[in-house]
Structure formats: structure tokens, C-alpha cells
Short mmCIF file of C-alpha atoms in Angstrom, two decimals:
data_model
loop_
_atom_site.label_atom_id
_atom_site.label_comp_id
_atom_site.label_asym_id
_atom_site.label_seq_id
_atom_site.Cartn_x
_atom_site.Cartn_y
_atom_site.Cartn_z
CA MET F 1 -64.53 26.43 10.84
CA ASP F 2 -62.05 25.06 8.34
CA GLU F 3 -62.28 24.46 4.61
CA LEU F 4 -63.58 20.91 5.06
CA HIS F 5 -66.43 22.06 7.26
CA LEU F 6 -67.22 24.72 4.70
CA LEU F 7 -67.14 22.17 1.90
CA ARG F 8 -69.45 19.86 3.79
CA ALA F 9 -71.73 22.78 4.56
CA THR F 10 -72.13 23.34 0.82
CA ARG F 11 -73.56 19.85 0.43
CA ASN F 12 -76.98 21.27 -0.04
CA THR F 13 -80.18 19.30 0.18
CA THR F 14 -80.62 19.12 -3.57
CA GLY F 15 -79.65 15.96 -5.30
CA THR F 16 -82.34 13.60 -4.11
CA VAL F 17 -83.07 11.32 -7.01
CA PRO F 18 -86.66 11.60 -8.28
CA PRO F 19 -88.45 8.21 -7.96
CA ALA F 20 -89.20 8.05 -11.68
CA VAL F 21 -85.54 8.59 -12.54
CA LEU F 22 -84.47 5.95 -10.03
CA ALA F 23 -86.98 3.49 -11.47
CA ALA F 24 -85.92 4.19 -15.06
CA GLY F 25 -82.27 3.56 -14.20
CA ARG F 26 -83.15 0.29 -12.50
CA GLU F 27 -85.20 -0.76 -15.49
CA LYS F 28 -82.23 -0.24 -17.82
CA LEU F 29 -80.05 -2.34 -15.55
CA MET F 30 -82.60 -5.12 -15.27
CA GLN F 31 -83.04 -5.26 -19.04
CA LYS F 32 -79.31 -5.61 -19.41
CA ALA F 33 -79.16 -8.29 -16.71
CA ALA F 34 -82.02 -10.21 -18.33
CA GLY F 35 -80.29 -10.14 -21.70
CA GLU F 36 -77.05 -11.55 -20.39
CA ARG F 37 -76.33 -15.22 -19.98
CA GLU F 38 -72.58 -15.14 -19.60
CA PRO F 39 -70.66 -12.74 -17.41
CA ALA F 40 -68.75 -10.24 -19.50
CA PRO F 41 -65.00 -10.79 -19.70
CA GLY F 42 -62.88 -8.45 -17.64
CA LEU F 43 -61.91 -5.24 -19.33
CA HIS F 44 -59.64 -3.73 -16.74
CA PRO F 45 -57.27 -5.17 -14.22
CA VAL F 46 -58.48 -4.29 -10.76
CA ARG F 47 -55.98 -2.88 -8.35
CA PRO F 48 -55.43 -4.94 -5.26
CA TRP F 49 -57.19 -3.46 -2.29
CA ARG F 50 -54.82 -2.28 0.37
CA ARG F 51 -56.14 -2.07 3.83
CA THR F 52 -54.85 0.69 6.02
CA LEU F 53 -56.05 2.11 9.24
CA PHE F 54 -56.54 5.72 9.01
CA ALA F 55 -57.54 8.45 11.32
CA SER F 56 -58.95 11.70 10.16
CA ALA F 57 -56.27 13.81 8.58
CA ALA F 58 -55.08 16.76 10.57
CA ALA F 59 -56.02 19.88 8.74
CA VAL F 60 -53.36 21.58 6.76
CA ALA F 61 -54.19 25.18 6.55
CA LEU F 62 -52.74 27.78 4.36
CA VAL F 63 -53.56 31.36 4.83
CA ALA F 64 -51.21 32.87 2.41
CA THR F 65 -49.28 35.37 4.40
CA LEU F 66 -45.78 36.61 4.16
CA VAL F 67 -44.11 39.08 6.40
CA ALA F 68 -42.96 41.57 3.90
CA VAL F 69 -39.43 42.70 3.46
CA ASP F 70 -40.85 45.54 1.50
CA VAL F 71 -43.83 46.71 3.44
CA MET F 72 -46.38 48.63 1.43
CA GLY F 73 -43.79 50.26 -0.79
CA SER F 74 -45.11 53.70 -1.55
CA GLY F 75 -48.53 52.56 -0.47
CA GLU F 76 -51.75 52.76 -2.37
CA ARG F 77 -52.48 56.14 -3.81
CA PRO F 78 -56.09 56.22 -4.87
CA GLY F 79 -56.91 58.08 -8.02
CA VAL F 80 -53.74 57.29 -9.92
CA THR F 81 -55.49 55.10 -12.39
CA ALA F 82 -54.28 57.28 -15.25
CA GLU F 83 -50.73 56.51 -14.14
CA ALA F 84 -51.60 52.83 -13.99
CA ALA F 85 -53.09 53.01 -17.47
CA ASP F 86 -49.86 54.56 -18.76
CA VAL F 87 -47.78 51.78 -17.25
CA LEU F 88 -50.07 49.10 -18.64
CA ASN F 89 -50.18 50.60 -22.10
CA ASP F 90 -46.37 50.92 -22.07
CA ALA F 91 -46.14 47.29 -21.02
CA ALA F 92 -48.44 46.38 -23.89
CA ALA F 93 -46.18 48.25 -26.31
CA SER F 94 -43.05 46.54 -24.90
CA THR F 95 -44.81 43.19 -25.19
CA ILE F 96 -45.49 43.71 -28.85
CA ALA F 97 -41.90 44.86 -29.42
CA THR F 98 -40.50 41.83 -27.59
CA SER F 99 -41.27 38.70 -29.52
CA ASP F 100 -42.02 35.44 -27.75
CA PRO F 101 -39.27 32.83 -27.60
CA VAL F 102 -39.41 30.55 -30.62
CA LEU F 103 -39.49 26.88 -29.72
CA GLU F 104 -37.77 24.33 -31.94
CA PRO F 105 -39.57 21.01 -32.38
CA GLY F 106 -39.05 18.95 -29.23
CA GLN F 107 -38.34 21.95 -27.01
CA TYR F 108 -40.51 23.12 -24.13
CA LEU F 109 -41.56 26.44 -22.69
CA LEU F 110 -40.81 26.03 -18.99
CA VAL F 111 -43.06 28.10 -16.74
CA ASP F 112 -41.44 28.01 -13.32
CA THR F 113 -43.63 29.29 -10.50
CA THR F 114 -42.25 29.93 -7.04
CA GLY F 115 -44.34 31.15 -4.20
CA VAL F 116 -44.55 31.47 -0.48
CA ALA F 117 -47.61 31.36 1.70
CA MET F 118 -48.40 31.12 5.35
CA THR F 119 -49.32 27.84 6.96
CA PHE F 120 -50.86 26.99 10.27
CA ALA F 121 -52.38 23.90 11.79
CA SER F 122 -56.08 24.45 11.96
CA GLY F 123 -58.19 23.54 14.91
CA GLN F 124 -58.49 26.40 17.28
CA LEU F 125 -57.78 29.18 14.87
CA GLY F 126 -57.28 32.46 16.56
CA ASP F 127 -55.02 35.41 17.06
CA THR F 128 -52.48 33.31 18.89
CA THR F 129 -52.33 30.39 16.45
CA PRO F 130 -48.68 29.89 15.50
CA ARG F 131 -47.97 30.52 11.85
CA TRP F 132 -45.07 29.86 9.54
CA LEU F 133 -44.22 30.28 5.90
CA SER F 134 -44.31 27.42 3.43
CA SER F 135 -43.09 27.14 -0.13
CA ILE F 136 -45.31 26.40 -3.10
CA ASP F 137 -43.35 25.51 -6.24
CA THR F 138 -44.49 24.11 -9.57
CA GLN F 139 -42.98 23.76 -13.05
CA MET F 140 -45.10 23.48 -16.16
CA TYR F 141 -43.43 22.22 -19.33
CA VAL F 142 -45.43 23.31 -22.38
CA PRO F 143 -44.31 21.48 -25.55
CA ALA F 144 -43.58 23.35 -28.80
CA ASP F 145 -46.43 21.38 -30.30
CA ARG F 146 -49.14 22.19 -27.80
CA THR F 147 -51.04 19.04 -28.65
CA ALA F 148 -48.06 16.94 -27.45
CA GLU F 149 -47.51 15.83 -23.86
CA TRP F 150 -47.37 18.56 -21.21
CA VAL F 151 -45.49 17.83 -18.00
CA TRP F 152 -46.45 19.39 -14.69
CA SER F 153 -44.10 18.96 -11.79
CA ARG F 154 -45.34 19.91 -8.35
CA GLU F 155 -42.77 20.11 -5.60
CA PRO F 156 -43.35 19.41 -1.92
CA SER F 157 -44.39 22.27 0.29
CA VAL F 158 -41.84 22.84 3.04
CA PRO F 159 -41.60 25.38 5.85
CA VAL F 160 -39.23 28.19 4.91
CA GLN F 161 -39.56 30.63 7.77
CA PHE F 162 -40.88 30.58 11.30
CA PHE F 163 -42.03 33.44 13.43
CA GLY F 164 -44.18 34.08 16.43
CA GLU F 165 -44.52 32.10 19.60
CA GLY F 166 -44.14 28.34 19.18
CA SER F 167 -44.16 28.49 15.41
CA ARG F 168 -41.50 25.87 14.71
CA GLU F 169 -42.92 23.48 17.31
CA ALA F 170 -46.38 23.85 15.82
CA SER F 171 -45.08 23.08 12.33
CA GLU F 172 -43.23 20.00 13.56
CA ARG F 173 -46.28 18.86 15.50
CA MET F 174 -48.44 19.23 12.43
CA LYS F 175 -45.97 17.30 10.31
CA ALA F 176 -45.95 14.50 12.92
CA ASP F 177 -49.77 14.47 13.05
CA LEU F 178 -49.92 14.19 9.28
CA GLN F 179 -47.31 11.43 9.22
CA ALA F 180 -49.35 9.53 11.78
CA ASP F 181 -52.17 9.76 9.24
CA GLY F 182 -49.80 8.52 6.58
CA ILE F 183 -49.55 11.89 4.86
CA GLN F 184 -46.10 12.92 3.74
CA MET F 185 -45.65 16.65 3.38
CA ASP F 186 -42.51 16.17 1.35
CA GLU F 187 -43.92 14.31 -1.60
CA SER F 188 -43.54 15.70 -5.05
CA GLU F 189 -45.60 14.71 -8.03
CA VAL F 190 -45.04 14.75 -11.79
CA LEU F 191 -48.18 14.76 -13.92
CA ARG F 192 -48.33 14.26 -17.67
CA ALA F 193 -51.08 14.91 -20.16
CA PRO F 194 -51.30 15.17 -23.94
CA GLY F 195 -52.33 18.68 -24.97
CA GLY F 196 -52.45 19.76 -21.32
CA GLN F 197 -55.64 17.70 -20.93
CA TRP F 198 -55.27 16.33 -17.43
CA GLU F 199 -57.37 13.21 -17.01
CA GLY F 200 -60.09 14.44 -19.26
CA PHE F 201 -59.65 18.10 -18.39
CA ALA F 202 -57.79 20.78 -20.17
CA TRP F 203 -55.52 23.19 -18.36
CA GLU F 204 -58.22 25.74 -17.95
CA VAL F 205 -58.66 29.44 -17.42
CA LEU F 206 -61.85 31.25 -16.44
CA GLY F 207 -62.83 28.10 -14.59
CA GLN F 208 -63.90 26.16 -17.64
CA MET F 209 -62.11 27.14 -20.80
CA PRO F 210 -59.08 25.22 -22.03
CA LEU F 211 -56.14 27.63 -22.16
CA ASN F 212 -55.47 26.89 -25.83
CA GLU F 213 -59.09 27.58 -26.65
CA PHE F 214 -58.96 30.88 -24.77
CA ILE F 215 -55.78 31.91 -26.58
CA GLU F 216 -57.38 31.14 -29.94
CA SER F 217 -60.78 32.67 -29.25
CA ALA F 218 -60.10 35.70 -27.02
CA PRO F 219 -60.90 38.99 -28.76
CA ARG F 220 -57.79 40.98 -29.71
CA ASP F 221 -59.57 44.22 -28.79
CA PRO F 222 -59.25 45.44 -25.17
CA ASP F 223 -62.90 46.56 -24.80
CA GLU F 224 -64.21 43.35 -26.29
CA LEU F 225 -61.88 41.24 -24.17
CA LEU F 226 -62.88 43.02 -20.95
CA LYS F 227 -66.53 42.57 -21.87
CA MET F 228 -65.96 38.87 -22.35
CA ILE F 229 -64.19 38.57 -18.98
CA TYR F 230 -66.99 40.49 -17.23
CA GLU F 231 -69.49 38.08 -18.76
CA GLN F 232 -67.45 35.06 -17.69
CA THR F 233 -66.89 36.24 -14.13
CA GLU F 234 -70.25 37.90 -13.55
CA GLY F 235 -71.95 36.54 -10.50
CA ASN F 236 -68.79 35.16 -8.93
CA HIS F 237 -68.92 38.00 -6.48
CA TRP F 238 -70.45 41.42 -6.02
CA ASN F 239 -67.20 43.06 -7.00
CA THR F 240 -67.14 42.44 -10.73
CA GLU F 241 -64.09 44.64 -11.31
CA ALA F 242 -62.01 42.81 -8.70
CA GLU F 243 -63.09 39.47 -10.14
CA ALA F 244 -62.09 40.55 -13.63
CA PHE F 245 -58.69 41.73 -12.39
CA MET F 246 -58.18 38.39 -10.65
CA ALA F 247 -59.26 36.48 -13.76
CA PHE F 248 -56.65 38.35 -15.82
CA ALA F 249 -54.01 37.60 -13.18
CA ASN F 250 -54.94 33.91 -13.34
CA ILE F 251 -54.59 33.91 -17.12
CA LEU F 252 -51.24 35.74 -17.08
CA ARG F 253 -49.98 33.41 -14.34
CA THR F 254 -50.00 30.50 -16.78
CA GLY F 255 -46.94 32.10 -18.38
CA ALA F 256 -48.04 30.62 -21.70
CA VAL F 257 -50.05 33.52 -23.17
CA PRO F 258 -48.58 34.72 -26.50
CA ALA F 259 -47.35 38.31 -26.78
CA ASP F 260 -50.17 39.59 -29.00
CA LEU F 261 -52.83 38.51 -26.50
CA ARG F 262 -50.75 39.53 -23.48
CA ALA F 263 -50.59 43.06 -24.87
CA VAL F 264 -54.39 43.18 -25.23
CA ILE F 265 -54.80 41.86 -21.67
CA TYR F 266 -52.68 44.73 -20.32
CA GLN F 267 -54.76 47.22 -22.27
CA ALA F 268 -57.94 45.62 -20.94
CA ILE F 269 -56.68 45.78 -17.33
CA ALA F 270 -56.06 49.48 -17.92
CA LEU F 271 -59.82 49.85 -18.47
CA ILE F 272 -60.86 48.33 -15.12
CA PRO F 273 -62.01 51.03 -12.68
CA GLY F 274 -60.04 50.90 -9.44
CA VAL F 275 -56.74 49.66 -10.82
CA SER F 276 -53.89 51.82 -9.63
CA LEU F 277 -50.14 52.06 -9.73
CA VAL F 278 -48.97 50.73 -6.37
CA ASP F 279 -45.22 50.81 -6.66
CA ARG F 280 -42.82 51.71 -9.45
CA GLU F 281 -40.18 49.38 -8.09
CA VAL F 282 -40.96 46.07 -6.45
CA ALA F 283 -38.28 43.45 -5.88
CA LEU F 284 -39.56 39.95 -6.41
CA ASP F 285 -37.41 36.85 -6.34
CA GLY F 286 -34.34 38.70 -7.58
CA ARG F 287 -36.08 40.72 -10.25
CA THR F 288 -37.65 44.14 -10.24
CA GLY F 289 -40.96 45.22 -11.68
CA VAL F 290 -43.71 47.77 -11.46
CA SER F 291 -46.73 46.81 -9.41
CA LEU F 292 -50.36 47.48 -10.35
CA GLY F 293 -53.13 46.57 -8.00
CA MET F 294 -56.67 46.89 -6.80
CA LYS F 295 -58.68 45.96 -3.76
CA GLY F 296 -59.79 42.38 -3.71
CA SER F 297 -63.38 41.23 -3.43
CA ASP F 298 -63.08 40.97 0.33
CA TYR F 299 -61.91 44.60 0.69
CA ARG F 300 -59.27 43.49 3.16
CA THR F 301 -56.57 42.77 0.65
CA ARG F 302 -55.02 44.36 -2.38
CA MET F 303 -54.15 42.12 -5.29
CA GLU F 304 -51.18 43.14 -7.39
CA ILE F 305 -49.62 42.03 -10.63
CA ILE F 306 -45.96 42.87 -11.10
CA ILE F 307 -44.76 43.58 -14.62
CA ASP F 308 -41.28 43.96 -16.07
CA GLN F 309 -41.75 47.13 -18.09
CA GLU F 310 -38.78 46.38 -20.35
CA SER F 311 -40.14 43.11 -21.67
CA GLY F 312 -43.81 43.41 -20.80
CA GLN F 313 -43.65 40.04 -19.01
CA MET F 314 -45.63 39.50 -15.84
CA ILE F 315 -42.93 38.48 -13.36
CA GLY F 316 -45.28 37.73 -10.53
CA GLU F 317 -48.04 38.77 -8.23
CA ARG F 318 -48.62 39.47 -4.59
CA GLU F 319 -51.40 40.12 -2.16
CA VAL F 320 -51.15 42.72 0.58
CA GLN F 321 -53.38 42.99 3.62
CA LEU F 322 -54.80 46.48 4.01
CA LYS F 323 -56.10 46.36 7.56
CA ASP F 324 -54.96 44.88 10.85
CA TYR F 325 -56.82 41.63 11.08
CA ARG F 326 -56.56 38.60 13.29
CA GLY F 327 -53.12 39.51 14.47
CA VAL F 328 -51.80 40.08 10.97
CA PRO F 329 -50.79 43.72 10.68
CA ALA F 330 -51.77 46.00 7.84
CA GLY F 331 -49.11 46.02 5.14
CA THR F 332 -48.32 42.32 5.46
CA VAL F 333 -47.80 40.61 2.12
CA THR F 334 -50.17 37.67 2.45
CA ALA F 335 -49.01 35.80 -0.65
CA TRP F 336 -46.61 36.12 -3.51
CA THR F 337 -45.77 34.19 -6.64
CA ALA F 338 -42.81 34.70 -8.95
CA ILE F 339 -43.05 33.43 -12.51
CA THR F 340 -40.08 32.70 -14.77
CA THR F 341 -40.39 31.44 -18.31
CA SER F 342 -37.56 29.90 -20.31
CA VAL F 343 -36.97 27.55 -23.22
CA VAL F 344 -35.62 24.10 -22.36
CA ASP F 345 -34.67 21.05 -24.43
CA SER F 346 -36.29 18.40 -22.27
CA ALA F 347 -38.90 17.75 -19.61
CA PRO F 348 -38.66 15.37 -16.64
CA MET B 1 -78.85 -9.59 4.12
CA ASN B 2 -76.21 -9.90 1.44
CA THR B 3 -73.03 -7.86 1.70
CA ASP B 4 -72.05 -5.78 -1.33
CA LYS B 5 -69.36 -8.27 -2.17
CA GLU B 6 -71.80 -11.19 -1.99
CA ILE B 7 -74.15 -9.39 -4.35
CA VAL B 8 -71.37 -8.84 -6.87
CA GLU B 9 -70.23 -12.44 -6.61
CA ARG B 10 -73.70 -13.96 -6.83
CA SER B 11 -74.62 -11.74 -9.75
CA ARG B 12 -71.99 -13.53 -11.82
CA SER B 13 -74.28 -16.51 -12.01
CA GLY B 14 -77.61 -14.80 -11.26
CA PRO B 15 -77.53 -11.35 -12.86
CA ALA B 16 -80.86 -10.13 -11.45
CA ILE B 17 -79.47 -9.86 -7.92
CA PHE B 18 -77.37 -6.92 -9.14
CA GLY B 19 -80.55 -4.88 -8.71
CA GLU B 20 -79.95 -5.02 -4.95
CA LEU B 21 -76.69 -3.18 -5.41
CA TYR B 22 -78.54 -0.57 -7.44
CA ASP B 23 -81.19 -0.10 -4.75
CA ARG B 24 -78.47 0.29 -2.14
CA HIS B 25 -76.17 2.75 -3.88
CA ALA B 26 -77.92 4.44 -6.80
CA PRO B 27 -79.42 7.30 -4.70
CA ASP B 28 -75.95 8.14 -3.32
CA ILE B 29 -74.35 8.09 -6.73
CA TYR B 30 -77.10 10.34 -8.04
CA ARG B 31 -76.75 12.79 -5.16
CA TYR B 32 -72.99 13.05 -5.61
CA ALA B 33 -73.27 13.52 -9.36
CA ALA B 34 -76.06 16.08 -8.97
CA ARG B 35 -74.03 18.13 -6.53
CA ARG B 36 -71.12 18.15 -8.89
CA ALA B 37 -72.78 18.53 -12.27
CA GLY B 38 -76.54 19.02 -11.85
CA ASP B 39 -79.62 16.82 -12.20
CA PHE B 40 -79.42 16.31 -15.94
CA ALA B 41 -75.89 14.90 -15.75
CA ALA B 42 -76.71 12.95 -12.59
CA GLU B 43 -79.48 10.99 -14.28
CA ASP B 44 -77.09 9.87 -16.99
CA VAL B 45 -74.19 9.17 -14.62
CA MET B 46 -76.30 7.14 -12.21
CA ALA B 47 -77.83 4.85 -14.85
CA GLU B 48 -74.59 4.47 -16.79
CA THR B 49 -72.54 3.70 -13.65
CA PHE B 50 -74.56 0.58 -12.92
CA LEU B 51 -74.58 -0.61 -16.53
CA ILE B 52 -70.79 -0.39 -16.60
CA ALA B 53 -70.44 -1.94 -13.14
CA PHE B 54 -72.64 -4.79 -14.26
CA GLU B 55 -70.42 -5.38 -17.30
CA ARG B 56 -67.32 -5.38 -15.14
CA ARG B 57 -68.68 -7.38 -12.24
CA ALA B 58 -66.67 -10.44 -13.27
CA VAL B 59 -63.40 -8.69 -12.60
CA PHE B 60 -64.29 -6.99 -9.34
CA GLU B 61 -61.91 -8.00 -6.57
CA GLY B 62 -61.67 -6.73 -3.07
CA PRO B 63 -63.49 -6.66 0.22
CA SER B 64 -67.06 -5.60 0.63
CA GLU B 65 -66.14 -2.07 1.58
CA ALA B 66 -64.41 -1.63 -1.78
CA VAL B 67 -67.67 -1.95 -3.70
CA ARG B 68 -68.94 1.55 -3.00
CA PRO B 69 -65.61 3.21 -3.96
CA TRP B 70 -65.56 1.03 -7.09
CA LEU B 71 -68.98 2.41 -8.07
CA PHE B 72 -67.90 5.97 -7.27
CA GLY B 73 -64.82 5.44 -9.39
CA ILE B 74 -66.98 4.56 -12.38
CA ALA B 75 -69.22 7.57 -11.66
CA THR B 76 -66.17 9.81 -11.33
CA ASN B 77 -64.92 8.78 -14.75
CA LEU B 78 -68.34 9.41 -16.24
CA LEU B 79 -68.54 12.82 -14.58
CA ARG B 80 -65.43 13.91 -16.47
CA ARG B 81 -67.59 14.03 -19.59
CA HIS B 82 -69.72 16.57 -17.81
CA HIS B 83 -66.99 18.95 -16.75
CA ARG B 84 -68.65 21.92 -18.41
CA ALA B 85 -71.84 21.23 -16.51
CA GLU B 86 -69.73 21.04 -13.37
CA ALA B 87 -68.18 24.43 -14.12
CA ARG B 88 -71.69 25.83 -14.49
CA MET B 89 -72.70 24.33 -11.15
CA LEU B 90 -69.69 25.84 -9.43
CA ARG B 91 -70.46 29.19 -10.98
CA ALA B 92 -74.02 28.91 -9.71
CA LEU B 93 -72.68 28.11 -6.26
CA ALA B 94 -70.39 31.11 -6.53
CA ARG B 95 -73.41 33.29 -7.34
CA ASN B 96 -75.19 32.17 -4.21
CA GLU B 97 -74.22 35.28 -2.36
CA GLY B 98 -77.58 36.47 -1.09
CA ARG B 99 -77.38 39.99 -2.38
CA ARG B 100 -75.08 42.41 -4.05
CA HIS B 101 -73.21 45.10 -2.20
CA SER B 102 -72.10 48.48 -3.23
CA VAL B 103 -70.87 49.58 0.17
CA ASP B 104 -67.18 50.15 0.48
CA GLY B 105 -66.53 47.37 2.91
CA LEU B 106 -68.55 44.62 4.45
CA GLU B 107 -69.69 46.45 7.56
CA GLU B 108 -73.37 46.05 6.79
CA VAL B 109 -73.34 42.39 6.01
CA ASP B 110 -75.24 40.28 8.48
CA ALA B 111 -74.34 36.78 9.57
CA LYS B 112 -76.79 35.14 7.16
CA VAL B 113 -75.14 36.79 4.20
CA ASP B 114 -71.80 35.96 5.73
CA ALA B 115 -72.74 32.31 5.39
CA ASP B 116 -73.71 32.86 1.78
CA VAL B 117 -70.49 34.69 1.11
CA ASP B 118 -68.59 31.68 2.39
CA ARG B 119 -70.65 29.46 0.10
CA SER B 120 -70.03 31.67 -2.87
CA ARG B 121 -66.34 31.79 -2.09
CA ILE B 122 -66.25 28.01 -1.77
CA GLY B 123 -67.77 27.80 -5.24
CA ALA B 124 -65.17 30.13 -6.65
CA ALA B 125 -62.36 28.38 -4.77
CA LEU B 126 -63.45 24.92 -5.96
CA HIS B 127 -63.54 26.36 -9.44
CA ALA B 128 -59.92 27.37 -9.09
CA LEU B 129 -58.61 23.95 -8.04
CA ALA B 130 -56.81 21.67 -10.44
CA PRO B 131 -59.54 19.28 -11.60
CA ILE B 132 -57.82 16.12 -10.30
CA ASP B 133 -57.33 17.74 -6.91
CA ARG B 134 -60.95 18.89 -6.89
CA GLU B 135 -62.09 15.38 -7.72
CA ALA B 136 -60.13 13.95 -4.80
CA ILE B 137 -61.34 16.47 -2.22
CA LEU B 138 -64.98 16.12 -3.31
CA LEU B 139 -64.85 12.32 -3.12
CA TYR B 140 -63.62 12.87 0.42
CA ALA B 141 -65.92 15.69 1.52
CA TRP B 142 -69.05 15.00 -0.54
CA ALA B 143 -69.00 11.25 -1.20
CA ASP B 144 -67.53 10.41 2.23
CA LEU B 145 -64.98 7.98 0.85
CA THR B 146 -61.87 7.18 2.86
CA TYR B 147 -58.44 7.83 1.32
CA ASP B 148 -58.27 4.12 0.60
CA GLY B 149 -61.64 4.31 -1.09
CA ILE B 150 -60.52 7.29 -3.18
CA ALA B 151 -57.39 5.39 -4.20
CA THR B 152 -59.64 2.53 -5.33
CA ALA B 153 -62.07 4.88 -7.06
CA THR B 154 -59.49 6.86 -8.97
CA GLY B 155 -56.94 4.09 -9.55
CA VAL B 156 -53.95 5.91 -8.10
CA PRO B 157 -51.70 5.04 -5.16
CA ILE B 158 -52.87 6.19 -1.75
CA GLY B 159 -49.87 8.53 -1.45
CA THR B 160 -51.07 10.38 -4.52
CA VAL B 161 -54.54 10.69 -3.01
CA ARG B 162 -53.00 12.15 0.12
CA SER B 163 -50.94 14.68 -1.72
CA ARG B 164 -53.88 15.68 -3.93
CA ILE B 165 -56.19 16.19 -0.98
CA ASN B 166 -53.45 17.99 0.87
CA ARG B 167 -52.84 20.31 -2.00
CA ALA B 168 -56.55 20.88 -2.52
CA ARG B 169 -57.00 21.75 1.14
CA ARG B 170 -54.03 24.07 1.19
CA LYS B 171 -55.15 25.83 -1.96
CA LEU B 172 -58.73 26.14 -0.72
CA ARG B 173 -57.41 27.57 2.49
CA ALA B 174 -55.25 30.01 0.61
CA ASP B 175 -58.03 31.04 -1.76
CA LEU B 176 -60.63 31.37 0.96
CA GLY B 177 -58.20 33.29 3.07
CA PHE B 178 -59.80 35.23 5.80
CA ALA B 179 -63.32 34.44 4.69
CA LEU B 180 -62.91 31.43 6.92
CA PHE B 181 -63.21 33.55 9.98
CA ASP B 182 -66.75 34.69 10.50
CA GLU B 183 -66.18 38.20 11.52
CA MET B 184 -65.82 41.66 10.19
CA ASP B 185 -62.82 43.90 10.51
CA SER B 186 -61.95 44.37 14.11
CA ASP B 187 -61.90 48.12 13.77
CA HIS B 188 -65.66 48.11 13.40
CA GLY B 189 -66.08 46.64 16.82
CA ARG B 190 -68.20 43.74 15.65
CA THR B 191 -67.88 40.47 17.45
CA ALA B 192 -67.87 37.18 15.63
CA PRO B 193 -71.13 35.31 15.42
CA ALA B 194 -71.21 31.76 16.71
CA PRO B 195 -69.54 29.39 14.31
CA ARG B 196 -71.88 27.64 11.92
CA HIS B 197 -72.07 23.91 12.00
CA ALA B 198 -71.92 21.80 8.89
#
């Protein structure tokens, strides 16, 4: 059962066109056809059709997993939410005290995201499936004038660490399978969009709200903000609190949330039942921060956000598996992302 | 029996024949649009797709098998207007979880709910994809286009299609995590149910 099977399984039986609707659409077309004597001139050049033979793509599977250097830290200590609240409220205070970088016209805020996740070739997934770590790196260039062109550079995903029986061979085999299908694992891509509106979409948070719109409209009161997030995420899962925590992590991950709102987000997270202080000192990509976490919706993982208490910046996040599962031992970090923001004079 | 390409070509001098193309593909376009953005949007997208295709029929070039991707490409562009409706659909899919749980753990969930959980997680995971990546993977998984077809539909090089689908699959896999494996924690001694078939 891989993600494609799951996707196809969600093709439900709805979506059969009602006969009246089908007839009405045909009628519109026929009226148009009847009214036209001359073929319309071409509006768009049509791309030449390239013919390639192509087998089904080998599945590329990513179960974010990282064998932790720093296993569990001090572990989860339930009931320390008051401690977590203190840390978050301190971070909020630091955030307010630390002003955001000021961008000159023409400059960009560069949000550099580095991450590592586990990869395996799907097929017969099981305890003995070889796994290896792959990189996931992206850079988002947010212009000083947020309506100007944003640039999003996505780097290729490459294996960074092998472990377990036959891991390297499996990764090479998968790469060869993909190449046979014409898929290059080492392609990077640079995407551009005015105002962060990619091909008709905004860079969105909460699944549907353009980031800029969220920044402008989000309540600057922690209770109100949390209420809004609960409303937005309600129904995503039975664990509303975990979903809200994850939604906040997704918003902070953009790296482009201004200090005043970031402070309110920390205060709002401090109101979510189940959030606890996981570790006062977590090393992440060369920096150190304090980690706050809660159990994820699947109860098998703990999601964590890692904050630099000095500046109030979120420096990253990680996910830790809480139980032995499918050959992955409890305490394994199953994903991490490190986020660095800086001001730069140009974008690629 | 005219091929798709013959219909397009003949319609340049005899417009009414374009109706055959409609009869052949309109239900598919509707179904795809309805899955992505609901019935209301689908009605609009289906009708509009063929009006636009009709206007552009003079400039269509390519083999017969490019006609369907060409139509899906037009529908895909139209669907971008409905991205809020799509977000609502995905949220509805994410809500399709069968029932709510207050137990600390999933020990009491039966296989049926397990299936629903996967569905709901798929909804949430699709939600989380970059829209262009989501578009590519859904043209592949829901509209059954080939990579070549998706390249035609979306007007980007095939390498870009590959990397988008790749990225979408990797991110889905990462977001779905262990929900992909139909079983509970091993320490509860439950065995995995038989895999479900799509």
C-alpha cells in the first residue's frame, strides 16, 4: 500500500455528471459551434508533442526518519506544561524585543530550509526494507515588496547517510529504476511568482489562506488566534490540539512571519493542552534551541518546535518516534528541519 | 469511428462535429473537476473547457492521444479559479474519519476506521502539498494522464513533471508516515489486516 494506491483509493464514486448538466454543457457548445463560420485564430502556441516510452515510475518513498545523534534528550516529562508556557512566553517577549530585519528596496528575506528524512524504495514494505537518509533543501526569497516576484529554489534530494542491510545498494537500485523511467533524482528547480502567487495560487498557510492575508488578518490576541486556528483545523483529525500545534508549526516554518504575530503565536501555543517542554538544549544544524513538543495525531510520534530563546526565532522542528514500530526504535528522530533567515541583496 | 484528432481537424470546417469530442470526454472532465473542487465548480469547468477548446481548435497540434491531455490542461487552468472550493473539498476529505476518538492511542480502532483514517490523512496530506505539485500528482493519479500527457496539459517540460510528481510523492509519503502501514502498534499484539485494494 503506497501513497499512489491510497490516492487512487480516494477516487470516490462521486463525480458522475448528472444528465441534465451534461446536456446543458453540450447545448452551450452547440450554440457556439452554430454561431461560428470561421475558425477562431490561434491564441496560444501549442507545444510540440514529444513521444516517449514510459514505464510506471518506481515509487519513491519517504518516511521521514533520522537516526538521532541526540536520542530523546531528557525525554518527555508529562505535566510540565507550565514550564513550556514559561518558555513560550519568554520567547514571545524576546521576539518583541528583537526587531525583524529591515529590508531595503530590492533586498530579499532568504528563508533557507534544510532537512533530512528517510527514504526507501516502496514495493514490499516491511521491517527488513532497506532505508537511507535523504536531504530536502529549499530556499525561499521573499522580496522587500511582498507584491514583487518571489523566488523559490528547490534543490535535488540526495542520499546523505546509509544504514542497515543493503541500504546503499537499495538506494542505487532505486535511482537506476527511476532513471530507466526517465526520472532524475538530482534535478533542482527554481520557481518564480509575483506576490508569492504560484500559478494562480498564493503561498498558503492553513491549507487555503495566502500567507500575506493570514499575516494581515490573524488576531493579535493569543486566545482569539487559537480559536481561529481551532476553527480552521477542526475536522482534520480527532486530535484538535495536535492539529493546531502542527498548523502553528507550518506557519512558523515559512520563516516570514513578522515579530508581532510570531510573539502572539508563541503565546497561543502556550495555551494548547498537552504541549510540554521536551528539552532545554537541542542542537540543530549547528545551533542550539529549546524544544517544545506534543504527541502527534497518530500518537506514535512527538512533534517538536525548536526555538532560540535569545531571539525568539523558530530555528527548526523535529519529529520523534515514541514507540518501537516497524523496526524503527523508540527515540528515533523521524524528521527534522532547520530554518535560517537572512537578508540578501539578490535572488537567483 | 473518428479519432480525437480527426474530430478536431474536421471541426475546423464543420464545427458541429466537435460535439462528438464533448460526448467522449465531458463526463471524465466533470468527474475529475468534481473530485477536486466539488459539483458546483465541476459544472462550470466542464462546460467552459469545451467552449475554450472549441475556440482554440484551429491551433491544436499533436497526435490523437494528445487531445485528452489538451482538454485536461484547459480544465486544470480553469480549476485554479476554484482553489478555495478545492481546499474545502480536501478539508471534507480530511474529515472523513468515521468517528472521533478520545482514547489515548488507537488500540480500539477497527480496520474500517483504519481505512477512513488513511483517507482523512490523504486529504490533509494533499492539502499540505505545494499546489503545482498537487496538480501534477492528481492529473497522474485521478485523471490517469501519462507524464507526457501532464507535460502537454500543464505546458511544462516533462522533466519538470517528473520532479513535481516525485516531490509530491515523497512529501505525501513523509506526511502520511506510518499511516501507510495498516496496523496498530506492535506492542498491542494486533496483526495487520489484509491490505486494501484501490
